[in-house]
Amino acid sequence: MCIMWLLLPYSNPQMVWGYKGTGLRTTISTEGYYLHILSDFLKIKIGNLEIPTGALLFFAFFAFLMWAFLHTKTGTAMTAVGSNPTFAKASGINVDRTRTLSVIMSTVLGGIGILAYQQAFGFIQLYMGPFYMALPAVSAILIGGASVNKASIPNVIIGTLLFQGIVTMTPSVMNSLIHTDMSEVIRIIASNGMILYALTRKSEAK
């Protein structure tokens, strides 16, 4: 897709490179399109604090849909395949079909998540931009208590709060200790350190 972003015939002046007029820019502003469409929906403002009610309701809606799906016959089969493929196959579940469905669902949900992130962030990130969203998302879920074989909605919420909290607060604390502005370097070290910890953390089989 990095090649296609350059070669496909785009003509919108807000999207293409200004010096040549062809190929998409690395980032495209969502202003005038769907900027803050969720964040501003039913937004609550308390002094300087703004609560993006629409975005929270959007997340809650998809979390409920995911919870409801995992309690269906197909969702139960997907959980069984993730926990123990051999047992699932012995129970008559088509393992390959279930894995294909899980990959399709995760990709679609990931795409919806990126759109929700872009409306709040304000930019569409192309080329290698989306690549850097995968590892932090996985590590946040793992830090939240999920295992390689099983994850839940509370794991997502707790992991996201922990991950973002550490990434946000660590640079400020370290800068106050060493009295030097190294916030970006410290943020990268903390972020990648948590990713390394999450991906190498071993969980006991239950």
Short mmCIF file of C-alpha atoms in Angstrom, two decimals:
data_model
loop_
_atom_site.label_atom_id
_atom_site.label_comp_id
_atom_site.label_asym_id
_atom_site.label_seq_id
_atom_site.Cartn_x
_atom_site.Cartn_y
_atom_site.Cartn_z
CA MET A 1 0.00 0.00 0.00
CA CYS A 2 2.95 2.36 0.47
CA ILE A 3 3.51 2.05 -3.29
CA MET A 4 -0.19 2.38 -4.10
CA TRP A 5 -0.53 5.59 -2.07
CA LEU A 6 2.02 7.10 -4.47
CA LEU A 7 0.77 5.63 -7.75
CA LEU A 8 -3.04 5.73 -7.60
CA PRO A 9 -4.59 8.76 -9.37
CA TYR A 10 -5.64 11.03 -6.50
CA SER A 11 -6.60 14.63 -7.30
CA ASN A 12 -7.88 16.22 -4.08
CA PRO A 13 -5.47 19.12 -3.35
CA GLN A 14 -5.87 18.57 0.41
CA MET A 15 -4.66 14.99 0.07
CA VAL A 16 -1.90 14.95 -2.56
CA TRP A 17 1.70 16.15 -2.25
CA GLY A 18 1.88 19.88 -2.91
CA TYR A 19 5.19 19.96 -4.81
CA LYS A 20 4.14 17.40 -7.43
CA GLY A 21 0.37 17.10 -7.24
CA THR A 22 0.38 13.29 -7.21
CA GLY A 23 0.52 10.67 -4.47
CA LEU A 24 -1.00 10.96 -1.03
CA ARG A 25 0.65 12.82 1.84
CA THR A 26 1.85 10.90 4.88
CA THR A 27 -0.84 12.55 7.02
CA ILE A 28 -4.16 14.01 5.90
CA SER A 29 -6.24 16.31 8.09
CA THR A 30 -9.77 15.16 8.96
CA GLU A 31 -10.91 18.76 9.46
CA GLY A 32 -13.96 19.36 7.33
CA TYR A 33 -14.66 15.63 7.11
CA TYR A 34 -15.19 13.72 10.34
CA LEU A 35 -13.01 15.54 12.86
CA HIS A 36 -14.31 14.96 16.43
CA ILE A 37 -17.58 13.53 15.12
CA LEU A 38 -17.65 11.11 18.03
CA SER A 39 -15.81 13.22 20.61
CA ASP A 40 -18.23 16.15 20.21
CA PHE A 41 -21.38 13.99 20.29
CA LEU A 42 -23.15 14.60 23.64
CA LYS A 43 -19.89 16.12 24.93
CA ILE A 44 -19.91 17.14 28.59
CA LYS A 45 -17.80 20.16 29.59
CA ILE A 46 -16.96 20.75 33.25
CA GLY A 47 -14.71 23.80 33.53
CA ASN A 48 -11.59 22.98 31.50
CA LEU A 49 -12.43 19.27 31.48
CA GLU A 50 -14.16 17.87 28.41
CA ILE A 51 -15.64 14.37 28.53
CA PRO A 52 -15.99 12.79 25.04
CA THR A 53 -19.29 11.07 25.80
CA GLY A 54 -19.86 10.02 22.21
CA ALA A 55 -16.50 8.26 21.95
CA LEU A 56 -17.08 6.49 25.28
CA LEU A 57 -20.55 5.36 24.19
CA PHE A 58 -19.09 4.18 20.87
CA PHE A 59 -16.54 2.05 22.71
CA ALA A 60 -19.17 0.73 25.14
CA PHE A 61 -21.42 -0.23 22.23
CA PHE A 62 -18.72 -2.27 20.48
CA ALA A 63 -17.58 -3.78 23.78
CA PHE A 64 -21.15 -4.97 24.37
CA LEU A 65 -21.38 -6.35 20.82
CA MET A 66 -18.12 -8.25 21.33
CA TRP A 67 -19.30 -9.60 24.69
CA ALA A 68 -22.62 -10.69 23.17
CA PHE A 69 -20.88 -12.33 20.19
CA LEU A 70 -18.52 -14.33 22.42
CA HIS A 71 -21.59 -15.78 24.17
CA THR A 72 -23.05 -17.10 20.92
CA LYS A 73 -22.33 -20.54 19.49
CA THR A 74 -19.76 -19.14 17.04
CA GLY A 75 -18.12 -17.03 19.73
CA THR A 76 -17.85 -19.99 22.08
CA ALA A 77 -16.27 -22.02 19.29
CA MET A 78 -13.78 -19.19 18.68
CA THR A 79 -12.86 -19.12 22.37
CA ALA A 80 -12.40 -22.90 22.36
CA VAL A 81 -10.13 -22.76 19.30
CA GLY A 82 -8.02 -20.05 20.93
CA SER A 83 -7.70 -21.95 24.20
CA ASN A 84 -7.17 -25.49 22.89
CA PRO A 85 -7.33 -26.19 19.13
CA THR A 86 -6.96 -29.94 19.63
CA PHE A 87 -9.92 -30.12 22.00
CA ALA A 88 -11.96 -27.86 19.69
CA LYS A 89 -11.25 -30.08 16.70
CA ALA A 90 -12.22 -33.19 18.71
CA SER A 91 -15.50 -31.43 19.57
CA GLY A 92 -16.36 -31.08 15.89
CA ILE A 93 -15.37 -27.44 15.41
CA ASN A 94 -13.88 -26.42 12.07
CA VAL A 95 -10.64 -24.91 13.39
CA ASP A 96 -9.44 -23.37 10.12
CA ARG A 97 -12.81 -21.75 9.41
CA THR A 98 -13.01 -20.36 12.94
CA ARG A 99 -9.48 -18.95 12.75
CA THR A 100 -10.26 -17.33 9.40
CA LEU A 101 -13.38 -15.73 10.88
CA SER A 102 -11.43 -14.44 13.90
CA VAL A 103 -8.77 -12.86 11.66
CA ILE A 104 -11.45 -11.17 9.52
CA MET A 105 -13.29 -9.88 12.59
CA SER A 106 -10.13 -8.58 14.26
CA THR A 107 -9.11 -6.80 11.04
CA VAL A 108 -12.53 -5.15 10.64
CA LEU A 109 -12.63 -4.10 14.31
CA GLY A 110 -9.07 -2.80 14.01
CA GLY A 111 -10.12 -0.70 11.00
CA ILE A 112 -13.09 0.72 12.91
CA GLY A 113 -10.78 1.45 15.84
CA ILE A 114 -8.36 3.34 13.59
CA LEU A 115 -11.25 5.48 12.25
CA ALA A 116 -12.36 6.24 15.81
CA TYR A 117 -8.77 7.17 16.70
CA GLN A 118 -8.40 9.39 13.61
CA GLN A 119 -11.54 11.42 14.35
CA ALA A 120 -10.10 12.29 17.76
CA PHE A 121 -6.47 12.67 16.66
CA GLY A 122 -7.35 14.88 13.69
CA PHE A 123 -5.20 13.20 11.04
CA ILE A 124 -5.32 10.14 8.81
CA GLN A 125 -1.93 8.42 9.00
CA LEU A 126 -0.83 6.58 5.88
CA TYR A 127 2.25 4.64 4.73
CA MET A 128 3.88 3.15 7.87
CA GLY A 129 1.69 5.10 10.32
CA PRO A 130 -0.84 2.31 11.09
CA PHE A 131 2.04 -0.14 11.62
CA TYR A 132 2.95 1.55 14.89
CA MET A 133 -0.53 1.07 16.36
CA ALA A 134 -0.45 -2.74 16.50
CA LEU A 135 2.26 -3.42 19.11
CA PRO A 136 1.06 -0.81 21.66
CA ALA A 137 -2.50 -2.16 21.36
CA VAL A 138 -1.38 -5.75 21.92
CA SER A 139 0.96 -4.84 24.77
CA ALA A 140 -1.76 -2.78 26.49
CA ILE A 141 -4.11 -5.78 26.45
CA LEU A 142 -1.38 -8.08 27.79
CA ILE A 143 -0.44 -5.61 30.53
CA GLY A 144 -4.12 -5.51 31.45
CA GLY A 145 -3.96 -9.18 32.42
CA ALA A 146 -4.81 -10.94 29.18
CA SER A 147 -2.94 -14.05 28.11
CA VAL A 148 -1.97 -15.24 24.66
CA ASN A 149 -4.98 -17.57 24.65
CA LYS A 150 -7.65 -15.45 26.32
CA ALA A 151 -8.58 -11.78 26.66
CA SER A 152 -11.59 -9.92 28.00
CA ILE A 153 -13.08 -6.42 27.90
CA PRO A 154 -11.78 -5.57 31.44
CA ASN A 155 -8.27 -6.52 30.21
CA VAL A 156 -8.67 -3.96 27.41
CA ILE A 157 -9.85 -1.16 29.71
CA ILE A 158 -7.34 -1.77 32.51
CA GLY A 159 -4.45 -2.30 30.09
CA THR A 160 -5.20 0.89 28.15
CA LEU A 161 -5.34 2.97 31.35
CA LEU A 162 -2.08 1.48 32.62
CA PHE A 163 -0.25 1.77 29.30
CA GLN A 164 -1.31 5.35 28.55
CA GLY A 165 -0.82 6.41 32.17
CA ILE A 166 2.77 5.16 32.27
CA VAL A 167 3.60 6.57 28.82
CA THR A 168 2.14 9.96 29.79
CA MET A 169 3.56 10.33 33.30
CA THR A 170 7.02 8.75 32.96
CA PRO A 171 8.57 11.57 30.86
CA SER A 172 7.37 14.24 33.32
CA VAL A 173 8.74 12.36 36.33
CA MET A 174 12.09 11.65 34.66
CA ASN A 175 12.46 15.23 33.42
CA SER A 176 11.94 16.53 36.97
CA LEU A 177 14.64 14.16 38.23
CA ILE A 178 17.35 14.80 35.63
CA HIS A 179 16.34 18.44 34.88
CA THR A 180 16.72 17.90 31.15
CA ASP A 181 14.03 17.81 28.48
CA MET A 182 14.28 14.26 27.19
CA SER A 183 10.52 13.62 27.13
CA GLU A 184 10.41 12.08 23.65
CA VAL A 185 13.39 9.78 24.27
CA ILE A 186 12.00 8.70 27.64
CA ARG A 187 8.54 8.15 26.12
CA ILE A 188 10.01 5.88 23.43
CA ILE A 189 12.06 3.92 26.01
CA ALA A 190 9.05 3.51 28.33
CA SER A 191 6.69 2.58 25.51
CA ASN A 192 8.98 0.02 23.92
CA GLY A 193 10.01 -1.30 27.34
CA MET A 194 6.38 -2.03 28.18
CA ILE A 195 5.87 -3.66 24.79
CA LEU A 196 8.92 -5.87 25.38
CA TYR A 197 7.68 -6.79 28.86
CA ALA A 198 4.16 -7.55 27.65
CA LEU A 199 5.23 -9.70 24.72
CA THR A 200 7.73 -11.70 26.78
CA ARG A 201 5.54 -12.07 29.89
CA LYS A 202 4.71 -15.70 30.63
CA SER A 203 1.34 -16.60 32.02
CA GLU A 204 0.51 -19.84 33.81
CA ALA A 205 -1.82 -22.20 32.03
CA LYS A 206 -5.22 -22.48 33.68
#
